[in-house]
CSV table of C-alpha atoms in Angstrom, one decimal:
chain,number,residue,atom,x,y,z
A,71,ASP,CA,0.0,8.6,15.0
A,72,GLN,CA,-2.7,6.8,13.0
A,73,GLN,CA,-2.5,9.7,10.2
A,74,VAL,CA,-5.2,8.0,8.0
A,75,LYS,CA,-8.0,6.2,9.9
A,76,GLN,CA,-11.0,4.4,8.4
A,77,ASN,CA,-12.8,3.8,11.3
A,78,SER,CA,-15.1,0.6,9.7
A,79,PRO,CA,-13.5,-2.2,9.5
A,80,SER,CA,-16.0,-3.6,7.5
A,81,LEU,CA,-18.9,-3.1,5.8
A,82,SER,CA,-22.0,-5.7,4.2
A,83,VAL,CA,-24.1,-4.4,0.8
A,84,GLN,CA,-26.4,-6.1,-1.3
A,85,GLU,CA,-25.9,-6.9,-4.6
A,86,GLY,CA,-26.6,-3.8,-6.9
A,87,ARG,CA,-26.9,-0.8,-4.1
A,88,ILE,CA,-24.4,1.4,-3.0
A,89,SER,CA,-21.1,1.1,-1.0
A,90,ILE,CA,-19.2,3.8,0.6
A,91,LEU,CA,-16.3,3.9,2.3
A,92,ASN,CA,-14.8,6.4,4.6
A,93,CYS,CA,-12.2,7.6,5.0
A,94,ASP,CA,-10.3,10.4,7.6
A,95,TYR,CA,-7.0,12.4,7.8
A,96,THR,CA,-4.8,14.7,10.4
A,97,ASN,CA,-2.0,15.8,8.7
A,98,SER,CA,-2.4,18.9,6.5
A,99,MET,CA,0.3,18.3,4.1
A,100,PHE,CA,-1.5,15.7,2.2
A,101,ASP,CA,-2.4,16.3,-0.9
A,102,TYR,CA,-3.1,13.6,-3.4
A,103,PHE,CA,-4.9,10.6,-1.9
A,104,LEU,CA,-5.9,6.5,-3.9
A,105,TRP,CA,-7.5,3.7,-2.8
A,106,TYR,CA,-6.5,0.7,-3.6
A,107,LYS,CA,-8.3,-2.9,-2.9
A,108,LYS,CA,-6.6,-5.9,-1.9
A,109,TYR,CA,-7.6,-10.1,-2.2
A,110,PRO,CA,-6.5,-12.1,-0.5
A,111,ALA,CA,-2.5,-13.5,-1.0
A,112,GLU,CA,-2.8,-10.9,-3.6
A,113,GLY,CA,-1.0,-7.0,-3.5
A,114,PRO,CA,-2.9,-4.0,-3.4
A,115,THR,CA,-4.1,-3.2,-6.3
A,116,PHE,CA,-4.8,0.8,-7.4
A,117,LEU,CA,-8.7,2.4,-8.0
A,118,ILE,CA,-9.7,5.5,-8.3
A,119,SER,CA,-6.9,8.7,-6.8
A,120,ILE,CA,-7.8,12.7,-6.8
A,121,SER,CA,-6.0,15.5,-6.1
A,122,SER,CA,-6.9,18.2,-3.0
A,123,ILE,CA,-7.5,20.6,-6.1
A,124,LYS,CA,-10.3,18.6,-7.5
A,125,ASP,CA,-14.0,17.5,-4.9
A,126,LYS,CA,-14.4,14.9,-7.2
A,127,ASN,CA,-12.9,12.0,-9.8
A,128,GLU,CA,-15.2,9.8,-10.8
A,129,ASP,CA,-14.0,6.1,-12.9
A,130,GLY,CA,-16.9,4.1,-14.2
A,131,ARG,CA,-18.6,2.5,-10.9
A,132,PHE,CA,-16.3,4.4,-8.8
A,133,THR,CA,-16.5,7.8,-7.4
A,134,VAL,CA,-14.0,9.6,-5.6
A,135,PHE,CA,-14.9,12.4,-3.5
A,136,LEU,CA,-13.0,15.0,-1.2
A,137,ASN,CA,-14.2,17.4,1.6
A,138,LYS,CA,-10.7,19.4,2.7
A,139,SER,CA,-12.3,20.5,5.1
A,140,ALA,CA,-13.1,18.2,7.2
A,141,LYS,CA,-10.4,16.2,6.4
A,142,HIS,CA,-12.2,13.7,4.9
A,143,LEU,CA,-12.7,10.7,1.6
A,144,SER,CA,-14.9,8.6,0.4
A,145,LEU,CA,-15.3,5.7,-1.9
A,146,HIS,CA,-18.4,5.2,-3.7
A,147,ILE,CA,-18.8,1.6,-5.5
A,148,VAL,CA,-22.5,2.0,-7.5
A,149,PRO,CA,-23.7,-0.1,-8.1
A,150,SER,CA,-22.2,-2.5,-6.5
A,151,GLN,CA,-20.7,-6.4,-8.0
A,152,PRO,CA,-20.1,-9.5,-6.2
A,153,GLY,CA,-16.5,-9.1,-7.4
A,154,ASP,CA,-16.1,-5.8,-5.5
A,155,SER,CA,-15.5,-8.1,-2.0
A,156,ALA,CA,-12.4,-7.4,-0.6
A,157,VAL,CA,-10.8,-5.4,1.6
A,158,TYR,CA,-9.7,-1.4,0.7
A,159,PHE,CA,-6.8,0.8,1.4
A,160,CYS,CA,-7.1,4.8,2.0
A,161,ALA,CA,-4.3,5.9,1.0
A,162,ALA,CA,-2.8,9.8,0.8
A,163,SER,CA,0.4,11.5,-0.1
A,164,ALA,CA,2.2,15.1,0.2
A,165,ASN,CA,3.1,17.0,-3.1
A,166,PHE,CA,1.1,15.9,-5.3
A,167,GLY,CA,1.7,12.3,-5.1
A,168,ASN,CA,5.7,12.4,-5.0
A,169,GLU,CA,5.9,11.1,-1.7
A,170,LYS,CA,5.3,7.7,0.1
A,171,LEU,CA,1.8,6.8,0.9
A,172,THR,CA,0.6,7.0,4.6
A,173,PHE,CA,-2.0,4.0,4.3
A,174,GLY,CA,-5.5,3.4,6.6
A,175,THR,CA,-6.5,0.4,8.8
A,176,GLY,CA,-8.9,-1.4,5.7
A,177,THR,CA,-12.5,-1.4,5.5
A,178,ARG,CA,-13.5,-4.4,4.2
A,179,LEU,CA,-16.3,-4.8,2.1
A,180,THR,CA,-18.7,-7.6,1.7
A,181,ILE,CA,-21.6,-7.2,-0.8
A,182,ILE,CA,-24.7,-10.1,0.0
A,183,PRO,CA,-25.9,-11.6,-3.6
B,64,ASP,CA,5.6,-7.5,-18.8
B,65,THR,CA,3.9,-9.4,-15.8
B,66,GLY,CA,4.9,-6.9,-13.3
B,67,VAL,CA,5.9,-6.5,-10.4
B,68,SER,CA,7.2,-9.9,-9.3
B,69,GLN,CA,8.7,-10.5,-5.7
B,70,ASP,CA,10.4,-13.8,-4.6
B,71,PRO,CA,9.6,-16.2,-2.3
B,72,ARG,CA,5.7,-16.3,-1.9
B,73,HIS,CA,6.0,-17.3,1.9
B,74,LYS,CA,8.7,-17.9,4.0
B,75,ILE,CA,9.1,-19.7,7.9
B,76,THR,CA,12.4,-18.8,9.5
B,77,LYS,CA,14.0,-19.5,13.1
B,78,ARG,CA,14.4,-16.4,14.9
B,79,GLY,CA,17.9,-15.3,14.9
B,80,GLN,CA,18.4,-16.2,10.6
B,81,ASN,CA,18.4,-14.0,8.1
B,82,VAL,CA,16.8,-13.3,5.2
B,83,THR,CA,16.7,-12.3,2.0
B,84,PHE,CA,13.6,-10.9,-0.7
B,85,ARG,CA,13.9,-10.0,-4.1
B,86,CYS,CA,11.7,-8.2,-6.2
B,87,ASP,CA,12.1,-7.0,-9.3
B,88,PRO,CA,10.5,-4.2,-10.9
B,89,ILE,CA,8.1,-3.2,-14.1
B,90,SER,CA,11.1,-2.7,-15.9
B,91,GLU,CA,10.8,0.9,-16.7
B,92,HIS,CA,9.9,2.4,-13.6
B,93,ASN,CA,12.6,4.3,-12.1
B,94,ARG,CA,10.6,4.1,-7.8
B,95,LEU,CA,10.7,0.7,-5.9
B,96,TYR,CA,9.0,1.1,-2.9
B,97,TRP,CA,9.6,-1.4,0.8
B,98,TYR,CA,6.4,-1.3,2.4
B,99,ARG,CA,5.4,-4.4,5.6
B,100,GLN,CA,2.2,-5.2,6.5
B,101,THR,CA,0.8,-6.8,9.7
B,102,LEU,CA,-2.6,-8.1,10.1
B,103,GLY,CA,-5.6,-6.1,10.7
B,104,GLN,CA,-2.8,-3.3,9.5
B,105,GLY,CA,-2.1,-0.8,6.4
B,106,PRO,CA,0.9,-1.4,4.1
B,107,GLU,CA,3.2,1.0,6.1
B,108,PHE,CA,6.4,2.4,4.3
B,109,LEU,CA,10.1,1.5,5.3
B,110,THR,CA,12.2,2.3,1.9
B,111,TYR,CA,11.9,4.0,-1.5
B,112,PHE,CA,14.5,3.5,-4.2
B,113,GLN,CA,15.1,5.8,-7.0
B,114,ASN,CA,17.1,4.3,-9.6
B,115,GLU,CA,19.9,2.7,-7.8
B,116,ALA,CA,20.0,5.6,-5.0
B,117,GLN,CA,17.7,5.0,-1.4
B,118,LEU,CA,16.1,7.9,-0.8
B,119,GLU,CA,13.6,7.5,2.6
B,120,LYS,CA,14.2,5.2,5.0
B,121,SER,CA,11.0,4.4,7.8
B,122,ARG,CA,12.5,4.3,11.4
B,123,LEU,CA,10.3,0.9,11.4
B,124,LEU,CA,13.2,0.2,9.8
B,125,SER,CA,15.6,-1.1,11.9
B,126,ASP,CA,19.2,-1.9,11.8
B,127,ARG,CA,18.6,-4.8,11.3
B,128,PHE,CA,16.6,-3.9,7.8
B,129,SER,CA,19.0,-3.5,5.3
B,130,ALA,CA,17.2,-2.6,1.8
B,131,GLU,CA,20.1,-2.5,-1.4
B,132,ARG,CA,19.1,-1.6,-5.3
B,133,PRO,CA,22.0,-2.3,-7.5
B,134,LYS,CA,22.6,-1.1,-10.8
B,135,GLY,CA,19.1,0.7,-10.1
B,136,SER,CA,16.8,-2.8,-11.4
B,137,PHE,CA,15.7,-5.6,-8.9
B,138,SER,CA,16.4,-5.0,-5.3
B,139,THR,CA,16.5,-7.3,-1.8
B,140,LEU,CA,15.0,-6.8,1.0
B,141,GLU,CA,17.4,-8.2,3.7
B,142,ILE,CA,16.4,-8.8,7.6
B,143,GLN,CA,19.1,-10.1,9.7
B,144,ARG,CA,19.0,-11.8,13.4
B,145,THR,CA,15.1,-12.6,12.3
B,146,GLU,CA,12.6,-11.8,15.5
B,147,GLN,CA,8.7,-13.0,15.6
B,148,GLY,CA,8.1,-9.2,15.5
B,149,ASP,CA,9.6,-9.6,12.6
B,150,SER,CA,5.9,-12.3,11.1
B,151,ALA,CA,4.7,-9.9,8.5
B,152,MET,CA,3.7,-9.6,4.7
B,153,TYR,CA,6.8,-7.4,2.7
B,154,LEU,CA,5.1,-5.5,-0.2
B,155,CYS,CA,7.3,-4.5,-3.3
B,156,ALA,CA,5.9,-1.7,-5.1
B,157,SER,CA,7.2,0.4,-8.2
B,158,SER,CA,6.1,3.3,-10.5
B,159,ALA,CA,7.1,5.8,-12.7
B,160,ARG,CA,5.6,8.3,-10.6
B,161,THR,CA,4.2,8.0,-7.1
B,162,TYR,CA,0.3,8.0,-7.5
B,163,GLY,CA,-1.3,4.7,-8.6
B,164,TYR,CA,1.7,2.3,-8.4
B,165,THR,CA,1.6,-1.1,-8.6
B,166,PHE,CA,2.7,-3.9,-6.3
B,167,GLY,CA,4.0,-7.1,-6.0
B,168,SER,CA,1.8,-9.9,-4.5
B,169,GLY,CA,4.0,-10.1,-1.1
B,170,THR,CA,6.5,-12.2,0.8
B,171,ARG,CA,4.9,-13.4,3.9
B,172,LEU,CA,7.7,-14.2,6.6
B,173,THR,CA,6.8,-16.3,9.7
B,174,VAL,CA,9.0,-16.4,12.3
B,175,VAL,CA,8.8,-19.5,14.5
């Protein structure tokens, strides 16, 4: 069963516009959520995270929003830059990050110059 | 410190052969994880160590797979009698705490 779902396999966004990547989860035990970015032939790189006690966390151009009632989170990138083109994975963990990560299937983001 | 190092980067092996991968974590990190990623999927948890103790193993880790972390430093992942379904990217990660941990570049295994 897919406990973390990213329903959009790909997304194309014009440079300078906002990119919104979505993620849904089913396991109510998850209380810590992370976004990773992956370039080809490299391992995933940590981007930003959020604890279930918050509904928003911001770091520069990246903001993650968490809607616990809907079991939904989203990553906003603004403004989008060509270097943001990569595969983005949503991941979730229980026990406030002290458990293993469960990943979604990823969304390939392409920024169009 | 240059991060998490994995060796080899690529491995092609014939079905039925044994393979071993190595992971060198960031030196001050006491937690080490192994994940597997197949095409079109996200990384899937295999096992993790805290220091030298293997604390959790996924049901994905069949009896052909074994992982060790002697002395709580580097780790090895061995696959015996490889099958074509073992073809994947094997990722190692380390952390001082779980969240935001650092991944290596992975070992891509191709079983022919």
